[in-house]
Coordinates of C-alpha atoms in Angstrom, one line a residue:
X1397 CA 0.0 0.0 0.0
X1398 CA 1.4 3.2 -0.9
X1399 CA 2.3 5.8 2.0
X1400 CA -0.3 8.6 0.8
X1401 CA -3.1 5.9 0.8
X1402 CA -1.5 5.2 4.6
X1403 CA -1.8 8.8 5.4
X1404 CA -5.8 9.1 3.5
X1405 CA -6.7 6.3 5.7
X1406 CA -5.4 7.1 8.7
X1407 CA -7.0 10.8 8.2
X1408 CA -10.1 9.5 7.6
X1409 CA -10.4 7.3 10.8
X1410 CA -9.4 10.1 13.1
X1411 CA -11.1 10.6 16.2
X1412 CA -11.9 13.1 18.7
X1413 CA -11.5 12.1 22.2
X1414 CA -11.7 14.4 24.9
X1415 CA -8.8 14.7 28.0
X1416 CA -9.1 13.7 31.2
X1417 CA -6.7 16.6 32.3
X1418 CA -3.9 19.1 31.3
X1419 CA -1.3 17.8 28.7
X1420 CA 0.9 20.6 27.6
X1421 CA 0.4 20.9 23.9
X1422 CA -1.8 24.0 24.6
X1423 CA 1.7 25.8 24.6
X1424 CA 2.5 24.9 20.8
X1425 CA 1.6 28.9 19.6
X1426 CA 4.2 30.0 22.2
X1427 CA 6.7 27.6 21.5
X1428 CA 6.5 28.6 17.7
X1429 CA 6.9 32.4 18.8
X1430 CA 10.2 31.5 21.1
X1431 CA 11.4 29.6 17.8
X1432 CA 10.5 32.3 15.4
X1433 CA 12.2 35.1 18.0
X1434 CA 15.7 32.9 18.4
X1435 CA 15.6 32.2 14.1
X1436 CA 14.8 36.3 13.8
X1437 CA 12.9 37.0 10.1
X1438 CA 13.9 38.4 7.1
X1439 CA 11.8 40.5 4.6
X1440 CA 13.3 41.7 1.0
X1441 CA 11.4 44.7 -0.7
X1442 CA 11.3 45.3 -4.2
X1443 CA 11.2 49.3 -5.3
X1444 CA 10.5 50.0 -8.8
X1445 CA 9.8 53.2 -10.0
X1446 CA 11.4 56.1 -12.2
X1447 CA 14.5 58.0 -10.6
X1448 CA 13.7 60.5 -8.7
X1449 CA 10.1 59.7 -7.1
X1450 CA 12.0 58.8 -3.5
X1451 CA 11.8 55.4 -3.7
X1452 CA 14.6 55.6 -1.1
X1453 CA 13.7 58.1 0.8
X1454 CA 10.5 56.3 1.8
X1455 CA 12.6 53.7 2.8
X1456 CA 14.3 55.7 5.0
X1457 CA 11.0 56.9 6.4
X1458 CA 9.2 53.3 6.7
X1459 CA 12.2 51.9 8.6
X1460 CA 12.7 55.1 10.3
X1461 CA 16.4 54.9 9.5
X1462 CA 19.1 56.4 7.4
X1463 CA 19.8 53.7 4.9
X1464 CA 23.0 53.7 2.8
X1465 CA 23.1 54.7 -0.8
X1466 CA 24.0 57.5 -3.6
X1467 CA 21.0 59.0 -5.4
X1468 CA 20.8 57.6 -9.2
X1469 CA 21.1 59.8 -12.2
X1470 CA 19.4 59.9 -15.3
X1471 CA 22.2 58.7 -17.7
X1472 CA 22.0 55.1 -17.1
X1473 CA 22.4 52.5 -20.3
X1474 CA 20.2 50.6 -18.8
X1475 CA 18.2 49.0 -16.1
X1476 CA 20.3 47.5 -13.3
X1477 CA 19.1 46.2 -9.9
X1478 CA 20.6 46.8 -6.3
X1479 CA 20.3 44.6 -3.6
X1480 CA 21.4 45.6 -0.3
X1481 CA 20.7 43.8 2.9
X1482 CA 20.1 45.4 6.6
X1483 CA 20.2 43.6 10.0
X1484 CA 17.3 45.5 12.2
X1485 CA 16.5 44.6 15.7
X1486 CA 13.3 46.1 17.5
X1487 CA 12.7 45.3 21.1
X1488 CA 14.0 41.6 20.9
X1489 CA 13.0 41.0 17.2
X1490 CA 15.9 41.0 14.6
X1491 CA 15.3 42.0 10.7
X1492 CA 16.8 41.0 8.0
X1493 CA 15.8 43.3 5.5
X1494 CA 17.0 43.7 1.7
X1495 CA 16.0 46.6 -0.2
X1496 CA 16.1 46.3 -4.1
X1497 CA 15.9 49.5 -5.9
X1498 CA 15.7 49.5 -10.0
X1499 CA 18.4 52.0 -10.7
X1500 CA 17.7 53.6 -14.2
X1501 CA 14.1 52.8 -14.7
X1502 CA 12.6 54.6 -17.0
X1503 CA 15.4 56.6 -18.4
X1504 CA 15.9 54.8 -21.8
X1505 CA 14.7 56.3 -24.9
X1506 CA 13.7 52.7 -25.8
X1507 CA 11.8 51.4 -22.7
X1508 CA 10.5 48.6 -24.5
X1509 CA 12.5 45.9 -22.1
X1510 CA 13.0 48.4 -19.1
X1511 CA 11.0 45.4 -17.2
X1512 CA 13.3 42.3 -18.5
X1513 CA 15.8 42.7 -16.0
X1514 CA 13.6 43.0 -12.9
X1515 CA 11.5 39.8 -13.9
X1516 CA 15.1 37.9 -14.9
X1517 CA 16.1 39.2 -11.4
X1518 CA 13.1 38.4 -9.5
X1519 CA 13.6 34.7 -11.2
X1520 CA 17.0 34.3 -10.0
X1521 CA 15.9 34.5 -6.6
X1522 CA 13.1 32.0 -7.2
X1523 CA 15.8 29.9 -8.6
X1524 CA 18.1 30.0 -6.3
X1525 CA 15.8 29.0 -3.5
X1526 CA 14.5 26.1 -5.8
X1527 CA 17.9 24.5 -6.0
X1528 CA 18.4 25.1 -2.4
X1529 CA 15.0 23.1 -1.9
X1530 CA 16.0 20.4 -4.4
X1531 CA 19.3 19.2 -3.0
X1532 CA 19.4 16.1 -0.9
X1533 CA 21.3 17.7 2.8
X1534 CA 19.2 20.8 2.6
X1535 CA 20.0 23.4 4.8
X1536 CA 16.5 25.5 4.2
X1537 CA 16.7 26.5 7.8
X1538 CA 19.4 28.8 7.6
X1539 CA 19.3 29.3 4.5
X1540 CA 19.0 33.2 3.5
X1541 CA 15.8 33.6 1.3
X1542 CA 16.3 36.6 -0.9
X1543 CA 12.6 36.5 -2.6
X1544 CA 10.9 39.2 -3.1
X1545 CA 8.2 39.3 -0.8
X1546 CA 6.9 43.1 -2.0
X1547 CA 7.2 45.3 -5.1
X1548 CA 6.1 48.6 -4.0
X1549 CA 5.2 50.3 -7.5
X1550 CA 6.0 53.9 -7.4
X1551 CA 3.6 56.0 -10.1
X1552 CA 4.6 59.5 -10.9
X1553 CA 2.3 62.2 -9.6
X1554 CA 0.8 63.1 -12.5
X1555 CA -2.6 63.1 -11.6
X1556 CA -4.1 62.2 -15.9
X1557 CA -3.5 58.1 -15.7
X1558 CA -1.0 55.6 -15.9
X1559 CA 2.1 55.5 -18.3
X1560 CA 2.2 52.7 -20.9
X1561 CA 5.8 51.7 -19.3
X1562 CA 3.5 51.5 -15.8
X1563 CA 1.0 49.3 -17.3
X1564 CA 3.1 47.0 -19.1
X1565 CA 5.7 46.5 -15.8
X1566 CA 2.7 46.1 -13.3
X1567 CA 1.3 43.2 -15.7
X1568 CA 4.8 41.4 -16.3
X1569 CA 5.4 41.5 -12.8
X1570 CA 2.2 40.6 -11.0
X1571 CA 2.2 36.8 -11.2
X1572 CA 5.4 37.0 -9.7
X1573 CA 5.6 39.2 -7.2
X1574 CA 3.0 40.7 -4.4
X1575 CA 2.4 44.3 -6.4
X1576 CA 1.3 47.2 -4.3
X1577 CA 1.1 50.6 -6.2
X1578 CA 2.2 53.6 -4.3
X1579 CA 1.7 57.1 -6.1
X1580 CA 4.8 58.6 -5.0
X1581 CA 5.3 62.6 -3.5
X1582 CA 1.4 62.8 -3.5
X1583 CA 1.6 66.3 -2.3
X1584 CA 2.8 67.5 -5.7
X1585 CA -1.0 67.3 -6.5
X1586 CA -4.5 68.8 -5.1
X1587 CA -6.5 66.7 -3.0
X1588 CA -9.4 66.6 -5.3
X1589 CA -7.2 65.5 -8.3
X1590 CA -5.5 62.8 -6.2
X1591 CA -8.6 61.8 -5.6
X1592 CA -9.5 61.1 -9.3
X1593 CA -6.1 60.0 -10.1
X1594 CA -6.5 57.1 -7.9
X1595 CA -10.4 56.2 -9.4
X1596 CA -8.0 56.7 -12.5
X1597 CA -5.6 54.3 -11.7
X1598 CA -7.5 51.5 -10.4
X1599 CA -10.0 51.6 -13.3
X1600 CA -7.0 51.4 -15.4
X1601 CA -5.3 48.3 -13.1
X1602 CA -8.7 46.5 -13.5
X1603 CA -9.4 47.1 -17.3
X1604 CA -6.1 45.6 -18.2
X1605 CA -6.0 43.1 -15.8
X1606 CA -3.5 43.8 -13.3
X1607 CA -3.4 41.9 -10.2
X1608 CA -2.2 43.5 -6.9
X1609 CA -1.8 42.2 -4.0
X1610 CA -5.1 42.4 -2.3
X1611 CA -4.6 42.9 1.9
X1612 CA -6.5 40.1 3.7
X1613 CA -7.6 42.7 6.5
X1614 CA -8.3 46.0 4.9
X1615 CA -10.6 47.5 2.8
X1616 CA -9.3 48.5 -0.7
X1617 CA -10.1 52.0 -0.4
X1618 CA -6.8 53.5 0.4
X1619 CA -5.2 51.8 -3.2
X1620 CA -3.0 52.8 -4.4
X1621 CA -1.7 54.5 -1.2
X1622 CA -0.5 58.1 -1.8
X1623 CA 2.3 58.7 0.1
X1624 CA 5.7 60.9 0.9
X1625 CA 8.7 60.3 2.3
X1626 CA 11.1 62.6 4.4
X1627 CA 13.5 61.9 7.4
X1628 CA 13.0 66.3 8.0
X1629 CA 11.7 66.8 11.9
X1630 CA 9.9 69.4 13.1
X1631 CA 8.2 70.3 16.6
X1632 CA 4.8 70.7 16.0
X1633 CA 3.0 70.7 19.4
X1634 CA 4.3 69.2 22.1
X1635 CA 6.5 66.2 19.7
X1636 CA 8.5 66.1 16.8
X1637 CA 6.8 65.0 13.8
X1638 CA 8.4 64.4 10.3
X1639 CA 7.3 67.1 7.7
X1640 CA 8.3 68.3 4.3
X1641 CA 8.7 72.2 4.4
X1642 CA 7.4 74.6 1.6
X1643 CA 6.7 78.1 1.4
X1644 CA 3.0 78.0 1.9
X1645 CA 3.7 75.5 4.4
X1646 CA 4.6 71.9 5.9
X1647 CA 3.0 68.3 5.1
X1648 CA 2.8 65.7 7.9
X1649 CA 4.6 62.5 6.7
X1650 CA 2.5 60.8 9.8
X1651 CA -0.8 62.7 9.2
X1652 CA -3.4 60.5 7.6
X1653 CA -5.4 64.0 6.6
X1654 CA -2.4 65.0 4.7
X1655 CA -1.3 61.1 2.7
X1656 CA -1.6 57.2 3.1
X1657 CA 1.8 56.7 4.9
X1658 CA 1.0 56.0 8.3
X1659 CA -1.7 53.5 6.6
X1660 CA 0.7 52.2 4.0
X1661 CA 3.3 51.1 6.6
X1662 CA 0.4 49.5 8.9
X1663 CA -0.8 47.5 6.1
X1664 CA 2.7 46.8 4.8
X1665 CA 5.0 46.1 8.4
X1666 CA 2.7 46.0 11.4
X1667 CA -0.2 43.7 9.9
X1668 CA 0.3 41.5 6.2
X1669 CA 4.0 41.2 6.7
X1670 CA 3.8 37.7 7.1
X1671 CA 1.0 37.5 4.4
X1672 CA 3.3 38.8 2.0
X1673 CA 5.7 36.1 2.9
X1674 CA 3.3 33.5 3.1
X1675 CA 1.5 34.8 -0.6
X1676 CA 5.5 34.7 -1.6
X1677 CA 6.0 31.4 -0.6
X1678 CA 2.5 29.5 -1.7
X1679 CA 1.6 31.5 -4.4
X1680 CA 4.3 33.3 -6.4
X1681 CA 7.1 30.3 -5.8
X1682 CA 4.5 27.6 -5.9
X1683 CA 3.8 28.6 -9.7
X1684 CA 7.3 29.0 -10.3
X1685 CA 8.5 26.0 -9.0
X1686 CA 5.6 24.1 -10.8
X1687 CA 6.1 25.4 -13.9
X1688 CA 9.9 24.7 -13.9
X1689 CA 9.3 20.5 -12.8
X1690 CA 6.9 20.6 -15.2
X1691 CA 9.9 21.7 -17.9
X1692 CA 11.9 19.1 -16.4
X1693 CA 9.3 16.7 -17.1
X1694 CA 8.0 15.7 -14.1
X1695 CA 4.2 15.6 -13.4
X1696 CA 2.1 14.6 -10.1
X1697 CA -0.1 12.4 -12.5
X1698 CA -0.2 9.8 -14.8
X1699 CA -1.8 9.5 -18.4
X1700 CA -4.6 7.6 -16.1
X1701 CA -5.1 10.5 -14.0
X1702 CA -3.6 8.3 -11.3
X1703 CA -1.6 9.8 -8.4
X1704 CA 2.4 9.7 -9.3
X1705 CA 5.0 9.1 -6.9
X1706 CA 8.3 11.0 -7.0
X1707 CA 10.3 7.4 -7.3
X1708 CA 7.9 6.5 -10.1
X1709 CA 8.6 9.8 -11.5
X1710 CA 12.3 9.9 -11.3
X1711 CA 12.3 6.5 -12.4
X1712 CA 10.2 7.2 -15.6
X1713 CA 12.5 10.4 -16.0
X1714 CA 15.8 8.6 -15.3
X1715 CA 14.6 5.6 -18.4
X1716 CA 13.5 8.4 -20.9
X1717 CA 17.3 10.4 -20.0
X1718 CA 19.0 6.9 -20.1
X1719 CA 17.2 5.9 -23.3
X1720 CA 18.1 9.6 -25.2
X1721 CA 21.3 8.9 -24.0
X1722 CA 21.7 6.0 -25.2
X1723 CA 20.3 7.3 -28.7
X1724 CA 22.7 10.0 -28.5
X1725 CA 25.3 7.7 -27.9
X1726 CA 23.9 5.9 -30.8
X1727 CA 24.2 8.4 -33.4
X1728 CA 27.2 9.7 -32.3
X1729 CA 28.5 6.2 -32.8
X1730 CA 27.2 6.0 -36.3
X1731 CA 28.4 10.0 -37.2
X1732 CA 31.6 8.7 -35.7
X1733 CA 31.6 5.6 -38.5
X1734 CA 30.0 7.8 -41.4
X1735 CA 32.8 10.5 -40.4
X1736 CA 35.6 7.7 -40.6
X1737 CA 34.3 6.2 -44.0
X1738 CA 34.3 9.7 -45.4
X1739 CA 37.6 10.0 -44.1
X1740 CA 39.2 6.8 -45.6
X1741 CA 37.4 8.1 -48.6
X1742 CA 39.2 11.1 -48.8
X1743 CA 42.3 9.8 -48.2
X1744 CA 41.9 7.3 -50.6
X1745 CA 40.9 9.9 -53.4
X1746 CA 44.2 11.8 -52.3
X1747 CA 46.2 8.9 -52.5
X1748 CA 44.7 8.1 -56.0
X1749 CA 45.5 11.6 -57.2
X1750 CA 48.8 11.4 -55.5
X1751 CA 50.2 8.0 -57.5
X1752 CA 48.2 9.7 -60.7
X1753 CA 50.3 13.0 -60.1
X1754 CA 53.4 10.7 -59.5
X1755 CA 52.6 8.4 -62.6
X1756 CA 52.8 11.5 -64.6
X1757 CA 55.9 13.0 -63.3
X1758 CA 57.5 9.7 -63.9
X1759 CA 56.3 9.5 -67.8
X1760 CA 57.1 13.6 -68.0
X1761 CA 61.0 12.1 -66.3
X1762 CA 61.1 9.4 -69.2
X1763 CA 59.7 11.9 -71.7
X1764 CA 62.8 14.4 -70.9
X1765 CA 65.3 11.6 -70.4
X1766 CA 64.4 10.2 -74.0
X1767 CA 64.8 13.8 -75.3
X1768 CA 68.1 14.0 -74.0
X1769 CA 69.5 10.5 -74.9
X1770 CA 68.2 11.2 -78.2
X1771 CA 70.1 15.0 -78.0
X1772 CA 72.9 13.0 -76.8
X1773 CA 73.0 10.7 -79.5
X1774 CA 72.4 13.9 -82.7
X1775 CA 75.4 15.4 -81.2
X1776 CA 77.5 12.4 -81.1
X1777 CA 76.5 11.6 -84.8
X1778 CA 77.6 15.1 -85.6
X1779 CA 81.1 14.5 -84.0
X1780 CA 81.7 11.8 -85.1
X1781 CA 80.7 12.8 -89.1
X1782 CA 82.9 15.9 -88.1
X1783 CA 85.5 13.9 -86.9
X1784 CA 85.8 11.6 -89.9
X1785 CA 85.2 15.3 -92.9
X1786 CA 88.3 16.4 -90.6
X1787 CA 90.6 13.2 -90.8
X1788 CA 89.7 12.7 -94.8
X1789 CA 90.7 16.8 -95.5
X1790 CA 94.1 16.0 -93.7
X1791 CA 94.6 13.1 -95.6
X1792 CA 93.6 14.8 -98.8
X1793 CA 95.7 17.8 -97.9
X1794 CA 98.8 15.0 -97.1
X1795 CA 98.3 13.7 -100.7
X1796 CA 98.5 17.0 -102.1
X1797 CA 101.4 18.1 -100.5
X1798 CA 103.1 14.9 -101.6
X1799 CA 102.1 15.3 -105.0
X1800 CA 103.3 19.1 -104.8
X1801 CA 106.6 17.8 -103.6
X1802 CA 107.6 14.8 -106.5
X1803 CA 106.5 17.7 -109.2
X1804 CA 109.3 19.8 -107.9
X1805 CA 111.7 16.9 -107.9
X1806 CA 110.8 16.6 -111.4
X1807 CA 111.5 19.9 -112.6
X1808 CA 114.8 19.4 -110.8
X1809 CA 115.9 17.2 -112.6
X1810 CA 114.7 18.0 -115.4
X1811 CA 116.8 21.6 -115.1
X1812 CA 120.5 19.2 -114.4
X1813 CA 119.9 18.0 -117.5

């Protein structure tokens, strides 16, 4: 019997039995906050936005810290992403928070893949904690989970309706990430406009079908939050409240008549924090990591609809990898062979042209020898016919002079007497 029918059964047949007295177990909820407490959290917040909307100065004003960091200018290539990674501690409850800002955003001419690198980056993370999850001594427990648990989406305060870059980001990103859409330095606009803007904006979410994160325990009328950042003080009163300054005036960071930032950073720290890790985690990931077995070709059913097991699963999937291996290996062999025979063939076809080429360079040798022999032999004829014209004009001129000489010894005598 296989162990999940073990487990079905043994659900199935469970009783309730009440207890004659105290056990203990009542204390489970406070063991799992001791745990929790000793282990400390983390939480990783994703910014995106265009430069200069204070993406980090509403950082500094959530956390109620002075993070590290250089503003961004406007003459970036491209879109790059910076991580950096904070250890907090509140009353006895440590932090670990990363903050991710998109440094460039929206500063291309082109912005047609301005949101390629955040959803590649955003990936990385998933992938890394999927390989984490995947190995056999996993170490999950200590393991630092850089997912992106939030992507607060800062909007420009324009106050018409969304940009196309806006619309297009928002829709790439929000089946992978829990969206919230902040409309950043809120005050640059009238109340009655920001008003609109927002009726604007969420028309504009829903028409094109943009899903944010949806707080469990809040209405939705507050979305998208308008907000503004500044680490300024000022006494007001009796206390120091944070404030931007202008010359008609000051806004209350902390003054829900003046923005959304107070409710903004109860929704997003005091109340859904572990939402948005828990929506991370079973959500988000869960699709992710389903969507990359099922590319690795495992499945939790059968052709039959029948439950699969993971050993009957990597068993399939370690046949059907041994079997194109063996294919592989298979064709490889008989490339191997074909590229072999084509070898020998070439070299035969070389040596054939090389004992061709020699055949005539030995004919062409003959040819030149014969030429000369038969050189050879014309100028030995004509020595030797020169040879014998040369010996029969000495003997004829011999003869002559012998001839020349008994003439004279005739006349000789002929004169003595």
């Amino acid at each position: 019997m296989a162990a999940t029918d073990i487990a079905r059964q043994a659900g199935e047949g469970c009783r309730t039995v009440p207890l004659a007295g105290h056990v203990g177990f009542d204390s489970l909820p406070d063991q799992l906050v001791n745990q929790s407490i000793s282990q400390g959290f983390c939480f990783n917040i994703l910014c995106v936005g265009e430069t200069g909307l204070g993406k980090s100065t509403l950082m500094d004003t959530l956390f109620n810290t002075k993070f590290e960091g250089e503003p961004a200018t406007h003459t970036q290539p491209g879109v790059q992403l910076q991580s950096n990674t904070y250890d907090l501690q509140e009353s006895n409850v440590g932090l670990k928070l990363t903050i991710v800002s998109t440094v460039g955003f929206g500063d291309q001419i082109n912005k047609e893949d301005s949101y390629r690198p955040i959803v590649e980056f955003i990936d990385a993370q998933f992938e890394a904690y999927l390989q984490e999850e995947l190995k056999i001594r996993r170490l999950l427990h200590n393991y630092h989970d850089s997912r992106i648990h939030a992507c607060l989406y800062f909007i420009a305060p324009t106050g018409h309706s969304l940009k196309s870059l806006d619309l297009v980001t928002m829709k790439k990103l929000d089946s992978k990430v829990n969206v919230i859409p902040v409309i950043a330095k809120s005050d640059a606009i009238s109340k009655s406009e920001l008003t609109k803007f927002k009726i604007k904006i969420t028309s504009e979410l829903v028409s094109n079908g943009v899903q944010i994160y949806q707080f469990p325990t809040d209405d939705e009328a507050h979305l998208p939050f308008a907000v503004i950042g500044s680490t300024e003080e000022l006494k007001i009163g009796n206390k120091m409240v944070k404030v931007r300054q202008y010359p008609w005036g000051t806004v209350q960071v902390e003054n829900e008549a003046h923005c959304d930032f107070v409710k903004l950073r109860e929704m997003l720290i005091r109340v859904n924090m572990e939402d948005l890790r828990e929506q991370t985690h079973s959500r988000h990931y869960e699709l992710y990591r389903r969507c990359k077995l099922e590319e690795m070709g495992f499945k939790d059913t059968d052709p039959d609809s029948k439950p699969f097991s993971l050993q009957e699963t990597y068993e399939a999937k370690r046949n059907e990898f041994l079997g194109e291996l063996q294919k592989k290996e298979e064709e490889m062999r008989q490339m191997f062979v074909q590229r072999v025979k084509e070898k020998e063939a070439e070299l035969k076809e070389a040596e054939k042209e090389l004992h061709e080429k020699f055949d005539r360079l030995k004919k062409l040798h003959q040819d030149e020898k014969k030429k000369l022999e038969d050189k050879k032999k014309s100028l030995d004829d004509e020595v030797n016919a020169f040879k014998q014209r040369k010996t029969a004009a000495e003997l004829l001129q011999s003869q002559g002079s012998q001839a020349g000489g008994s003439q004279t010894l005739k006349r000789d005598k002929e004169k003595k007497n």
